[in-house]
Tab-separated table of C-alpha atoms and ligand atoms in Angstrom:
chain	number	residue	atom	x	y	z
X	1	UNK	CA	-21.089	56.545	-20.579
X	2	UNK	CA	-20.377	59.790	-18.804
X	3	UNK	CA	-17.244	58.889	-17.978
X	4	UNK	CA	-15.824	57.178	-21.405
X	5	UNK	CA	-17.676	60.747	-23.102
X	6	UNK	CA	-15.300	62.867	-19.930
X	7	UNK	CA	-12.135	60.486	-21.029
X	8	UNK	CA	-12.941	60.364	-24.821
X	9	UNK	CA	-13.442	64.728	-24.942
X	10	UNK	CA	-9.977	64.528	-22.508
X	11	UNK	CA	-7.054	62.695	-24.785
X	12	UNK	CA	-9.473	64.244	-28.219
X	13	UNK	CA	-8.611	67.673	-27.377
X	14	UNK	CA	-4.754	66.424	-26.351
X	15	UNK	CA	-4.143	64.994	-30.098
X	16	UNK	CA	-2.672	66.676	-32.758
X	17	UNK	CA	-6.028	67.134	-35.074
X	18	UNK	CA	-4.719	70.344	-37.787
X	19	UNK	CA	-3.507	67.494	-40.225
X	20	UNK	CA	-7.490	66.381	-40.679
X	21	UNK	CA	-7.005	63.875	-43.319
X	22	UNK	CA	-10.045	61.293	-43.222
X	23	UNK	CA	-7.331	58.614	-42.514
X	24	UNK	CA	-6.023	60.297	-39.248
X	25	UNK	CA	-9.511	60.587	-37.948
X	26	UNK	CA	-10.367	56.854	-38.843
X	27	UNK	CA	-8.130	56.298	-36.248
X	28	UNK	CA	-8.334	58.442	-33.946
X	29	UNK	CA	-11.932	57.421	-33.586
X	30	UNK	CA	-10.691	53.210	-33.739
X	31	UNK	CA	-8.275	54.185	-30.826
X	32	UNK	CA	-11.243	56.103	-29.099
X	33	UNK	CA	-13.327	53.232	-29.335
X	34	UNK	CA	-10.384	51.121	-27.729
X	35	UNK	CA	-10.319	52.563	-24.819
X	36	UNK	CA	-14.032	53.657	-23.659
X	37	UNK	CA	-14.136	49.318	-24.552
X	38	UNK	CA	-11.549	48.799	-22.446
X	39	UNK	CA	-12.329	51.332	-19.981
X	40	UNK	CA	-15.572	49.585	-19.300
X	41	UNK	CA	-14.105	46.413	-18.451
X	42	UNK	CA	-14.210	45.720	-14.759
X	43	UNK	CA	-10.440	44.029	-14.716
X	44	UNK	CA	-6.640	45.753	-14.243
X	45	UNK	CA	-6.103	47.023	-17.998
X	46	UNK	CA	-2.111	48.118	-18.619
X	47	UNK	CA	0.009	48.419	-21.167
X	48	UNK	CA	3.822	49.303	-20.149
X	49	UNK	CA	7.129	50.194	-22.076
X	50	UNK	CA	10.006	47.765	-21.766
X	51	UNK	CA	11.167	49.914	-18.332
X	52	UNK	CA	7.680	48.230	-17.143
X	53	UNK	CA	6.909	51.929	-17.160
X	54	UNK	CA	2.910	52.470	-17.604
X	55	UNK	CA	2.287	53.531	-21.122
X	56	UNK	CA	-1.594	52.740	-20.768
X	57	UNK	CA	-4.422	52.060	-18.452
X	58	UNK	CA	-7.928	51.609	-18.044
X	59	UNK	CA	-10.333	53.377	-15.928
X	60	UNK	CA	-10.696	50.130	-13.758
X	61	UNK	CA	-7.134	50.467	-13.494
X	62	UNK	CA	-6.607	53.552	-11.920
X	63	UNK	CA	-10.178	53.333	-10.296
X	64	UNK	CA	-7.578	50.784	-8.362
X	65	UNK	CA	-4.622	52.920	-7.550
X	66	UNK	CA	-6.827	56.136	-6.635
X	67	UNK	CA	-5.574	58.581	-8.756
X	68	UNK	CA	-6.148	59.743	-12.741
X	69	UNK	CA	-5.100	57.874	-15.621
X	70	UNK	CA	-2.963	61.235	-16.957
X	71	UNK	CA	-1.245	60.953	-12.922
X	72	UNK	CA	0.185	57.592	-13.573
X	73	UNK	CA	0.855	57.397	-16.705
X	74	UNK	CA	4.940	57.663	-16.966
X	75	UNK	CA	5.102	56.153	-13.275
X	76	UNK	CA	5.817	52.516	-12.251
X	77	UNK	CA	4.713	49.637	-9.895
X	78	UNK	CA	7.518	51.228	-7.002
X	79	UNK	CA	5.095	54.460	-7.276
X	80	UNK	CA	2.359	52.683	-5.740
X	81	UNK	CA	2.995	49.138	-4.151
X	82	UNK	CA	4.781	47.640	-1.409
X	83	UNK	CA	9.330	47.600	-3.149
X	84	UNK	CA	8.570	43.402	-2.455
X	85	UNK	CA	5.517	42.964	-4.667
X	86	UNK	CA	6.661	45.302	-7.025
X	87	UNK	CA	9.834	43.778	-7.481
X	88	UNK	CA	8.417	40.682	-8.726
X	89	UNK	CA	6.033	42.171	-11.033
X	90	UNK	CA	8.892	43.608	-12.305
X	91	UNK	CA	10.662	40.340	-12.891
X	92	UNK	CA	8.025	38.733	-13.944
X	93	UNK	CA	7.219	41.009	-16.455
X	94	UNK	CA	10.880	40.871	-17.768
X	95	UNK	CA	10.894	37.660	-18.268
X	96	UNK	CA	8.290	37.207	-20.248
X	97	UNK	CA	9.973	39.716	-21.997
X	98	UNK	CA	12.980	38.047	-22.055
X	99	UNK	CA	11.187	34.552	-22.976
X	100	UNK	CA	8.276	35.197	-24.475
X	101	UNK	CA	5.884	33.522	-22.709
X	102	UNK	CA	2.466	34.828	-20.706
X	103	UNK	CA	2.401	34.616	-17.718
X	104	UNK	CA	-1.190	33.076	-17.621
X	105	UNK	CA	-3.341	33.482	-14.329
X	106	UNK	CA	-0.797	34.330	-11.671
X	107	UNK	CA	-2.462	34.499	-8.210
X	108	UNK	CA	-0.801	36.080	-5.358
X	109	UNK	CA	-1.213	37.935	-2.270
X	110	UNK	CA	-2.110	42.572	-2.388
X	111	UNK	CA	-1.674	44.154	0.274
X	112	UNK	CA	-2.955	48.116	-1.087
X	113	UNK	CA	-3.841	50.911	0.997
X	114	UNK	CA	-4.300	48.694	4.353
X	115	UNK	CA	-6.583	46.583	2.935
X	116	UNK	CA	-5.553	42.512	1.685
X	117	UNK	CA	-6.600	42.027	-2.025
X	118	UNK	CA	-6.097	38.175	-3.914
X	119	UNK	CA	-4.950	39.416	-7.609
X	120	UNK	CA	-5.065	37.101	-10.914
X	121	UNK	CA	-2.567	38.368	-13.090
X	122	UNK	CA	-1.779	38.186	-17.139
X	123	UNK	CA	1.201	39.395	-18.467
X	124	UNK	CA	2.235	39.525	-22.541
X	125	UNK	CA	4.860	40.449	-24.359
X	126	UNK	CA	3.478	43.271	-27.043
X	127	UNK	CA	5.629	44.174	-30.297
X	128	UNK	CA	5.671	46.508	-32.865
X	129	UNK	CA	5.279	45.065	-36.800
X	130	UNK	CA	8.732	43.571	-36.635
X	131	UNK	CA	8.678	41.469	-33.767
X	132	UNK	CA	10.606	43.408	-31.836
X	133	UNK	CA	9.449	43.551	-27.871
X	134	UNK	CA	8.462	47.199	-26.824
X	135	UNK	CA	7.019	45.968	-23.073
X	136	UNK	CA	4.129	44.053	-21.450
X	137	UNK	CA	0.284	43.907	-21.842
X	138	UNK	CA	-1.518	43.142	-18.721
X	139	UNK	CA	-5.155	42.176	-17.309
X	140	UNK	CA	-5.494	41.603	-13.544
X	141	UNK	CA	-8.614	40.322	-11.980
X	142	UNK	CA	-9.615	40.895	-8.092
X	143	UNK	CA	-10.480	38.075	-6.701
X	144	UNK	CA	-10.649	38.609	-3.622
X	145	UNK	CA	-14.749	37.937	-3.059
X	146	UNK	CA	-13.959	34.662	-4.603
X	147	UNK	CA	-11.207	33.610	-2.834
X	148	UNK	CA	-12.782	34.287	0.768
X	149	UNK	CA	-15.099	31.951	-0.703
X	150	UNK	CA	-13.827	29.504	-2.005
X	151	UNK	CA	-11.608	29.833	1.559
X	152	UNK	CA	-14.830	29.581	3.604
X	153	UNK	CA	-15.922	26.423	1.865
X	154	UNK	CA	-12.404	24.548	1.733
X	155	UNK	CA	-12.252	25.920	5.896
X	156	UNK	CA	-15.277	24.015	5.788
X	157	UNK	CA	-14.851	21.378	4.736
X	158	UNK	CA	-11.669	20.483	5.741
X	159	UNK	CA	-14.164	20.628	9.377
X	160	UNK	CA	-16.346	18.417	8.634
X	161	UNK	CA	-14.375	16.218	7.585
X	162	UNK	CA	-11.773	16.608	10.678
X	163	UNK	CA	-14.827	16.033	12.602
X	164	UNK	CA	-14.878	13.134	11.343
X	165	UNK	CA	-11.601	11.733	11.777
X	166	UNK	CA	-11.615	13.264	15.527
X	167	UNK	CA	-14.292	11.260	15.883
X	168	UNK	CA	-13.476	8.137	13.748
X	169	UNK	CA	-13.589	4.670	16.928
X	170	UNK	CA	-11.385	2.792	13.352
X	171	UNK	CA	-7.873	3.803	14.222
X	172	UNK	CA	-6.849	6.297	10.750
X	173	UNK	CA	-3.470	7.470	9.319
X	174	UNK	CA	-2.910	9.793	6.499
X	175	UNK	CA	1.297	9.321	5.947
X	176	UNK	CA	3.199	12.029	3.014
X	177	UNK	CA	4.106	10.397	-0.238
X	178	UNK	CA	8.132	10.379	1.445
X	179	UNK	CA	5.982	8.131	4.402
X	180	UNK	CA	6.480	10.667	6.735
X	181	UNK	CA	3.571	10.970	8.682
X	182	UNK	CA	1.400	13.631	8.541
X	183	UNK	CA	-1.624	12.911	10.546
X	184	UNK	CA	-3.097	10.592	13.502
X	185	UNK	CA	-6.971	10.318	14.632
X	186	UNK	CA	-7.432	9.812	18.444
X	187	UNK	CA	-8.017	6.788	18.080
X	188	UNK	CA	-5.848	6.047	16.392
X	189	UNK	CA	-3.557	7.978	19.721
X	190	UNK	CA	-4.839	5.824	21.938
X	191	UNK	CA	-4.478	1.778	20.295
X	192	UNK	CA	-0.737	2.433	19.674
X	193	UNK	CA	-0.257	4.095	22.575
X	194	UNK	CA	2.314	7.173	21.124
X	195	UNK	CA	0.712	10.549	20.526
X	196	UNK	CA	-0.067	12.670	17.589
X	197	UNK	CA	3.362	14.199	18.754
X	198	UNK	CA	5.299	11.569	19.085
X	199	UNK	CA	4.362	10.047	15.664
X	200	UNK	CA	3.818	13.093	13.395
X	201	UNK	CA	7.200	13.850	11.047
X	202	UNK	CA	8.071	10.133	12.145
X	203	UNK	CA	9.686	8.125	8.985
X	204	UNK	CA	9.859	4.337	9.264
X	205	UNK	CA	10.123	2.262	11.037
X	206	UNK	CA	7.559	3.409	13.256
X	207	UNK	CA	7.742	3.924	17.075
X	208	UNK	CA	4.342	0.769	17.065
X	209	UNK	CA	6.708	-0.999	15.430
X	210	UNK	CA	8.364	-4.326	16.818
X	211	UNK	CA	11.963	-4.751	16.597
X	212	UNK	CA	13.285	-7.559	14.507
X	213	UNK	CA	10.032	-6.960	11.281
X	214	UNK	CA	11.556	-4.340	9.831
X	215	UNK	CA	12.108	-7.472	6.895
X	216	UNK	CA	8.019	-7.835	7.107
X	217	UNK	CA	7.147	-4.397	7.476
X	218	UNK	CA	9.319	-2.426	5.256
X	219	UNK	CA	7.990	-4.568	1.646
X	220	UNK	CA	4.652	-4.583	2.958
X	221	UNK	CA	5.108	-0.384	3.015
X	222	UNK	CA	6.450	-0.529	-0.752
X	223	UNK	CA	3.667	-2.439	-1.844
X	224	UNK	CA	1.095	0.190	-0.381
X	225	UNK	CA	2.703	3.016	-1.989
X	226	UNK	CA	2.656	1.598	-5.550
X	227	UNK	CA	-0.685	-0.651	-5.617
X	228	UNK	CA	-1.945	0.090	-1.626
X	229	UNK	CA	-3.036	-2.628	0.313
X	230	UNK	CA	-6.668	-4.030	1.883
X	231	UNK	CA	-6.655	-5.619	5.388
X	232	UNK	CA	-3.403	-6.830	5.217
X	233	UNK	CA	-2.752	-8.384	8.765
X	234	UNK	CA	0.464	-7.442	10.914
X	235	UNK	CA	1.213	-6.942	14.382
X	236	UNK	CA	2.755	-4.306	16.364
X	237	UNK	CA	4.339	-3.174	19.734
X	238	UNK	CA	2.112	0.035	21.710
X	239	UNK	CA	3.864	2.419	23.929
X	240	UNK	CA	4.365	-0.047	27.001
X	241	UNK	CA	5.568	-2.936	24.555
X	242	UNK	CA	2.008	-5.150	24.321
X	243	UNK	CA	1.322	-6.395	21.384
X	244	UNK	CA	-1.479	-6.061	18.882
X	245	UNK	CA	-3.066	-6.974	15.898
X	246	UNK	CA	-4.247	-5.377	13.304
X	247	UNK	CA	-6.004	-4.655	9.633
X	248	UNK	CA	-4.323	-2.346	7.776
X	249	UNK	CA	-5.812	-0.845	4.695
X	250	UNK	CA	-3.952	2.038	2.969
X	251	UNK	CA	-5.623	3.767	0.340
X	252	UNK	CA	-3.858	6.850	-1.901
X	253	UNK	CA	-5.581	10.143	-1.796
X	254	UNK	CA	-4.671	11.486	-5.162
X	255	UNK	CA	-4.827	15.655	-5.926
X	256	UNK	CA	-6.540	17.232	-8.608
X	257	UNK	CA	-4.181	16.353	-10.989
X	258	UNK	CA	-4.951	13.260	-10.734
X	259	UNK	CA	-1.425	11.907	-8.741
X	260	UNK	CA	-0.617	10.584	-5.657
X	261	UNK	CA	-0.670	13.333	-2.541
X	262	UNK	CA	-1.062	11.180	0.313
X	263	UNK	CA	-1.673	7.678	2.035
X	264	UNK	CA	-5.203	7.391	4.079
X	265	UNK	CA	-4.179	4.450	6.710
X	266	UNK	CA	-7.321	2.498	8.564
X	267	UNK	CA	-6.531	0.315	10.708
X	268	UNK	CA	-7.990	-2.217	12.192
X	269	UNK	CA	-8.195	-3.389	15.273
X	270	UNK	CA	-8.148	-7.875	15.569
X	271	UNK	CA	-5.996	-8.326	18.848
X	272	UNK	CA	-8.842	-10.321	19.911
X	273	UNK	CA	-9.919	-12.357	17.105
X	274	UNK	CA	-6.489	-13.181	15.788
X	275	UNK	CA	-5.301	-14.160	20.390
X	276	UNK	CA	-8.988	-16.601	20.469
X	277	UNK	CA	-7.530	-17.758	17.405
X	278	UNK	CA	-4.049	-18.780	18.157
X	279	UNK	CA	-6.244	-20.465	21.008
X	280	UNK	CA	-7.648	-22.496	19.113
X	281	UNK	CA	-5.194	-23.434	17.320
X	282	UNK	CA	-3.142	-24.528	20.813
X	283	UNK	CA	-6.079	-26.336	21.697
X	284	UNK	CA	-6.249	-28.117	18.336
X	285	UNK	CA	-2.695	-29.049	18.191
X	286	UNK	CA	-3.039	-30.541	22.050
X	287	UNK	CA	-5.335	-32.280	20.529
X	288	UNK	CA	-3.340	-33.279	17.661
X	289	UNK	CA	-0.806	-34.329	19.611
X	290	UNK	CA	-2.593	-36.199	22.213
X	291	UNK	CA	-4.333	-38.313	18.956
X	292	UNK	CA	-1.471	-39.326	17.586
X	293	UNK	CA	0.447	-40.040	21.091
X	294	UNK	CA	-2.867	-42.540	21.546
X	295	UNK	CA	-2.044	-44.747	18.502
X	296	UNK	CA	1.832	-44.618	19.564
X	297	UNK	CA	1.011	-45.260	23.342
X	298	UNK	CA	-0.406	-48.953	22.169
X	299	UNK	CA	2.934	-49.597	20.607
X	300	UNK	CA	6.370	-47.939	21.676
X	301	UNK	CA	8.357	-50.150	19.546
X	302	UNK	CA	6.538	-47.179	16.375
X	303	UNK	CA	6.801	-44.185	19.403
X	304	UNK	CA	7.219	-41.225	18.493
X	305	UNK	CA	7.023	-42.161	14.411
X	306	UNK	CA	5.082	-39.915	13.317
X	307	UNK	CA	7.057	-37.373	15.098
X	308	UNK	CA	9.808	-37.668	12.823
X	309	UNK	CA	7.846	-38.387	9.883
X	310	UNK	CA	6.375	-34.741	10.613
X	311	UNK	CA	9.229	-33.063	11.083
X	312	UNK	CA	10.708	-35.158	8.219
X	313	UNK	CA	7.614	-34.002	5.658
X	314	UNK	CA	7.329	-30.085	6.432
X	315	UNK	CA	11.611	-30.493	5.432
X	316	UNK	CA	10.466	-32.226	2.055
X	317	UNK	CA	7.368	-29.630	1.870
X	318	UNK	CA	9.953	-26.770	2.198
X	319	UNK	CA	12.854	-27.842	-0.126
X	320	UNK	CA	9.472	-28.039	-2.935
X	321	UNK	CA	8.389	-24.381	-2.068
X	322	UNK	CA	5.345	-25.034	-0.215
X	323	UNK	CA	2.753	-22.564	1.101
X	324	UNK	CA	2.083	-21.980	4.649
X	325	UNK	CA	-1.153	-23.152	4.837
X	326	UNK	CA	0.075	-25.819	2.820
X	327	UNK	CA	2.166	-26.788	5.034
X	328	UNK	CA	-0.038	-26.138	7.771
X	329	UNK	CA	-1.836	-29.334	6.332
X	330	UNK	CA	1.036	-31.996	5.801
X	331	UNK	CA	2.189	-31.085	9.529
X	332	UNK	CA	-1.340	-31.978	10.996
X	333	UNK	CA	-1.783	-34.659	8.137
X	334	UNK	CA	1.211	-36.445	8.841
X	335	UNK	CA	0.518	-36.469	12.644
X	336	UNK	CA	-2.074	-38.512	12.319
X	337	UNK	CA	-1.312	-40.281	9.269
X	338	UNK	CA	-1.223	-43.582	11.714
X	339	UNK	CA	-3.796	-42.897	13.885
X	340	UNK	CA	-5.948	-46.036	11.857
X	341	UNK	CA	-3.537	-48.062	13.645
X	342	UNK	CA	-5.347	-47.441	17.318
X	343	UNK	CA	-7.969	-50.409	16.222
X	344	UNK	CA	-5.232	-52.611	15.353
X	345	UNK	CA	-4.332	-54.985	18.501
X	346	UNK	CA	-1.247	-54.507	19.601
X	347	UNK	CA	-0.086	-57.980	19.185
X	348	UNK	CA	0.059	-56.996	15.363
X	349	UNK	CA	1.012	-54.305	15.902
X	350	UNK	CA	4.673	-55.273	17.849
X	351	UNK	CA	4.668	-58.073	17.317
X	352	UNK	CA	8.485	-59.658	16.378
X	353	UNK	CA	7.946	-61.536	13.502
X	354	UNK	CA	7.091	-61.505	9.311
X	355	UNK	CA	2.709	-60.854	10.172
X	356	UNK	CA	1.430	-63.635	8.214
X	357	UNK	CA	-1.710	-62.832	5.066
X	358	UNK	CA	-4.474	-62.798	7.433
X	359	UNK	CA	-2.808	-60.363	9.925
X	360	UNK	CA	-0.609	-57.387	6.714
X	361	UNK	CA	-4.373	-57.111	5.302
X	362	UNK	CA	-5.522	-56.279	9.767
X	363	UNK	CA	-2.094	-54.011	8.585
X	364	UNK	CA	-3.619	-52.254	5.856
X	365	UNK	CA	-6.666	-51.711	7.337
X	366	UNK	CA	-5.055	-48.503	8.826
X	367	UNK	CA	-5.524	-45.818	6.287
X	368	UNK	CA	-9.559	-46.306	6.265
X	369	UNK	CA	-10.237	-46.898	10.026
X	370	UNK	CA	-7.857	-43.458	10.198
X	371	UNK	CA	-10.012	-41.408	6.992
X	372	UNK	CA	-13.548	-42.538	9.312
X	373	UNK	CA	-11.802	-41.695	12.688
X	374	UNK	CA	-10.611	-37.999	10.808
X	375	UNK	CA	-13.745	-37.242	8.059
X	376	UNK	CA	-16.262	-35.714	9.977
X	377	UNK	CA	-13.468	-33.055	12.059
X	378	UNK	CA	-13.430	-30.065	9.792
X	379	UNK	CA	-10.086	-28.464	9.606
X	380	UNK	CA	-9.916	-26.504	7.276
X	381	UNK	CA	-7.779	-29.065	4.842
X	382	UNK	CA	-9.243	-32.771	3.337
X	383	UNK	CA	-6.827	-33.892	6.331
X	384	UNK	CA	-8.395	-37.507	5.888
X	385	UNK	CA	-8.170	-37.763	2.176
X	386	UNK	CA	-4.179	-37.374	3.092
X	387	UNK	CA	-4.265	-39.961	5.393
X	388	UNK	CA	-6.708	-42.722	3.261
X	389	UNK	CA	-3.717	-42.280	0.367
X	390	UNK	CA	-0.227	-42.305	2.369
X	391	UNK	CA	0.008	-46.433	1.654
X	392	UNK	CA	-1.005	-45.397	-2.479
X	393	UNK	CA	2.370	-45.804	-4.203
X	394	UNK	CA	2.754	-44.288	-7.904
X	395	UNK	CA	2.144	-47.629	-9.919
X	396	UNK	CA	-0.829	-49.159	-8.312
X	397	UNK	CA	0.592	-51.428	-6.059
X	398	UNK	CA	-0.137	-49.691	-2.976
X	399	UNK	CA	-3.497	-49.502	-1.248
X	400	UNK	CA	-5.626	-49.815	0.116
X	401	UNK	CA	-7.595	-48.412	-3.289
X	402	UNK	CA	-4.165	-49.056	-5.668
X	403	UNK	CA	-4.614	-45.407	-6.706
X	404	UNK	CA	-1.593	-44.620	-9.035
X	405	UNK	CA	0.708	-41.070	-10.686
X	406	UNK	CA	-1.777	-38.325	-10.285
X	407	UNK	CA	-4.919	-39.570	-8.716
X	408	UNK	CA	-2.948	-39.315	-5.334
X	409	UNK	CA	-2.317	-35.745	-3.676
X	410	UNK	CA	0.910	-34.556	-3.204
X	411	UNK	CA	0.179	-35.265	0.118
X	412	UNK	CA	-0.052	-37.883	0.361
X	413	UNK	CA	3.044	-39.213	-1.768
X	414	UNK	CA	5.655	-36.279	0.812
X	415	UNK	CA	4.154	-38.327	3.838
X	416	UNK	CA	5.065	-41.259	1.871
X	417	UNK	CA	8.072	-40.721	1.360
X	418	UNK	CA	8.791	-39.688	4.435
X	419	UNK	CA	7.191	-42.724	6.257
X	420	UNK	CA	9.163	-45.185	4.171
X	421	UNK	CA	12.900	-43.349	5.292
X	422	UNK	CA	11.301	-42.843	8.984
X	423	UNK	CA	10.461	-46.479	9.158
X	424	UNK	CA	13.364	-48.312	7.144
X	425	UNK	CA	15.510	-45.862	10.328
X	426	UNK	CA	14.199	-47.196	13.415
X	427	UNK	CA	14.335	-49.925	15.408
X	428	UNK	CA	11.504	-52.469	15.136
X	429	UNK	CA	10.545	-55.968	16.629
X	430	UNK	CA	11.610	-57.606	14.083
X	431	UNK	CA	14.614	-56.222	13.284
X	432	UNK	CA	17.208	-53.890	14.257
X	433	UNK	CA	17.260	-50.572	11.887
X	434	UNK	CA	19.002	-50.199	8.529
X	435	UNK	CA	20.040	-46.695	8.277
X	436	UNK	CA	19.602	-43.541	6.560
X	437	UNK	CA	22.160	-45.078	3.365
X	438	UNK	CA	19.276	-47.428	2.964
X	439	UNK	CA	16.318	-45.867	3.179
X	440	UNK	CA	17.573	-43.885	0.941
X	441	UNK	CA	18.666	-46.188	-1.768
X	442	UNK	CA	15.201	-47.093	-0.860
X	443	UNK	CA	13.478	-44.895	-2.396
X	444	UNK	CA	16.618	-43.758	-4.865
X	445	UNK	CA	15.721	-47.074	-6.419
X	446	UNK	CA	11.651	-46.841	-6.700
X	447	UNK	CA	12.456	-43.551	-7.669
X	448	UNK	CA	8.878	-42.865	-10.209
X	449	UNK	CA	8.124	-46.800	-9.113
X	450	UNK	CA	6.674	-46.214	-6.159
X	451	UNK	CA	7.557	-42.949	-5.132
X	452	UNK	CA	6.983	-38.933	-7.354
X	453	UNK	CA	10.367	-38.436	-8.766
X	454	UNK	CA	10.105	-34.542	-7.101
X	455	UNK	CA	9.188	-36.134	-3.592
X	456	UNK	CA	12.631	-37.588	-3.713
X	457	UNK	CA	14.725	-35.958	-5.034
X	458	UNK	CA	13.098	-32.499	-2.197
X	459	UNK	CA	14.216	-35.782	0.381
X	460	UNK	CA	17.465	-36.033	-1.233
X	461	UNK	CA	18.376	-32.942	-1.191
X	462	UNK	CA	16.814	-32.503	2.503
X	463	UNK	CA	19.531	-35.299	4.078
X	464	UNK	CA	21.805	-33.801	1.197
X	465	UNK	CA	22.183	-30.810	2.711
X	466	UNK	CA	23.190	-32.184	5.936
X	467	UNK	CA	21.860	-29.312	8.315
X	468	UNK	CA	18.516	-32.609	8.956
X	469	UNK	CA	18.990	-35.387	10.972
X	470	UNK	CA	16.316	-37.092	12.444
X	471	UNK	CA	15.290	-36.440	16.473
X	472	UNK	CA	15.959	-39.730	19.680
X	473	UNK	CA	12.350	-39.105	21.013
X	474	UNK	CA	11.567	-40.443	24.281
X	475	UNK	CA	8.182	-42.828	24.793
X	476	UNK	CA	7.176	-40.845	27.436
X	477	UNK	CA	6.711	-37.659	26.117
X	478	UNK	CA	3.618	-39.902	23.843
X	479	UNK	CA	2.059	-41.147	27.814
L	501	FE2	FE1	1.254	-46.348	7.833
């Protein structure tokens, strides 16, 4: 009150009161009221003319500048602040006046009289009654304390996050939106063998990418950037060139505005699991090959039959655009489709003449025998059902169950067609090879009747492409 009162007296004494009119008195009172009001506001308030000269300031502003208001009026920022700051303030005010647009809450650092201040400033153009720009009005707030407290909290939070990342046993990285690497933790350095210095800042291809696999990594990276990825299994190579497998999870990190700022990636090392899995697959492969060859050693004339049927079945499956898992399934089933023949006497299997009805009925038991042998092995796929159905035909004329059309699985239909084509192309004890032309004629003629039309078309395409032919298989391969 005493400050305001003092100011009021000073201004009053300087004002021309000689007219003494009531209206003028009222205006003067309003002016004092306004001055009193702004002098009581702790923010820095000022009004400048078009040439950025102060024409009014409040007490807080005068105190900040360390002078009396009457000594500041008529001066500019250049009389108080460093040149670079003053130039920017002046430029902001000119812009606000030119564009008739206020500048709100612009936060800047100001060093004044050796002290650092963080100032949040708003500048608004002001006008006369006709709408002409007269200058700018400004209100600024010293937010140094708040900023320091926020910075300190932020620093504390950053240090906390950093400590978690640095001590995490999981390899973690942060990628910028332009795909350059921003951060990797020590666990990531350990897994890849590359130092943070060697990785940070790099754009794809990464140093740990396996050469020649860019066509796998790049599309996955694009998908990850658009929607993130979860537990994607990928192989990489460490600095010494040793392959390792990881499950990659990549999630977007968003800023306050909701926009993606970074991508956070986590690797889970699954090398051991993968190696074990591969070892098991290899073992399984060996078992399947052994089982497959046991039955063929009992019938030298059909040696390699299952192997050749497998090769053709896989090609038909690929032509039908089946996925990798389905193809794996078909491969196993084709390798074992005649396993049930193990129960048939070699004298019948290798008989160099037509079979009697009894003998043929014995032969016809092999799908069921194969089913019984395989049904207790857990292959991840119902291999036994395909073995059981590989002699079923579209019109129900097949065996053992006389299934029709959709009752027969696609896998069994594929192996069925490959089986017929391979058998007709091979020599038998009772006849020479009938040749590929006759084999393809057989499936073409009975397309839709005995054989699935799509499977027949796919098989014809495989041979038409010229890229497939049955390899000669040496009997010794199966002994
Ligand atoms: Fe068969």
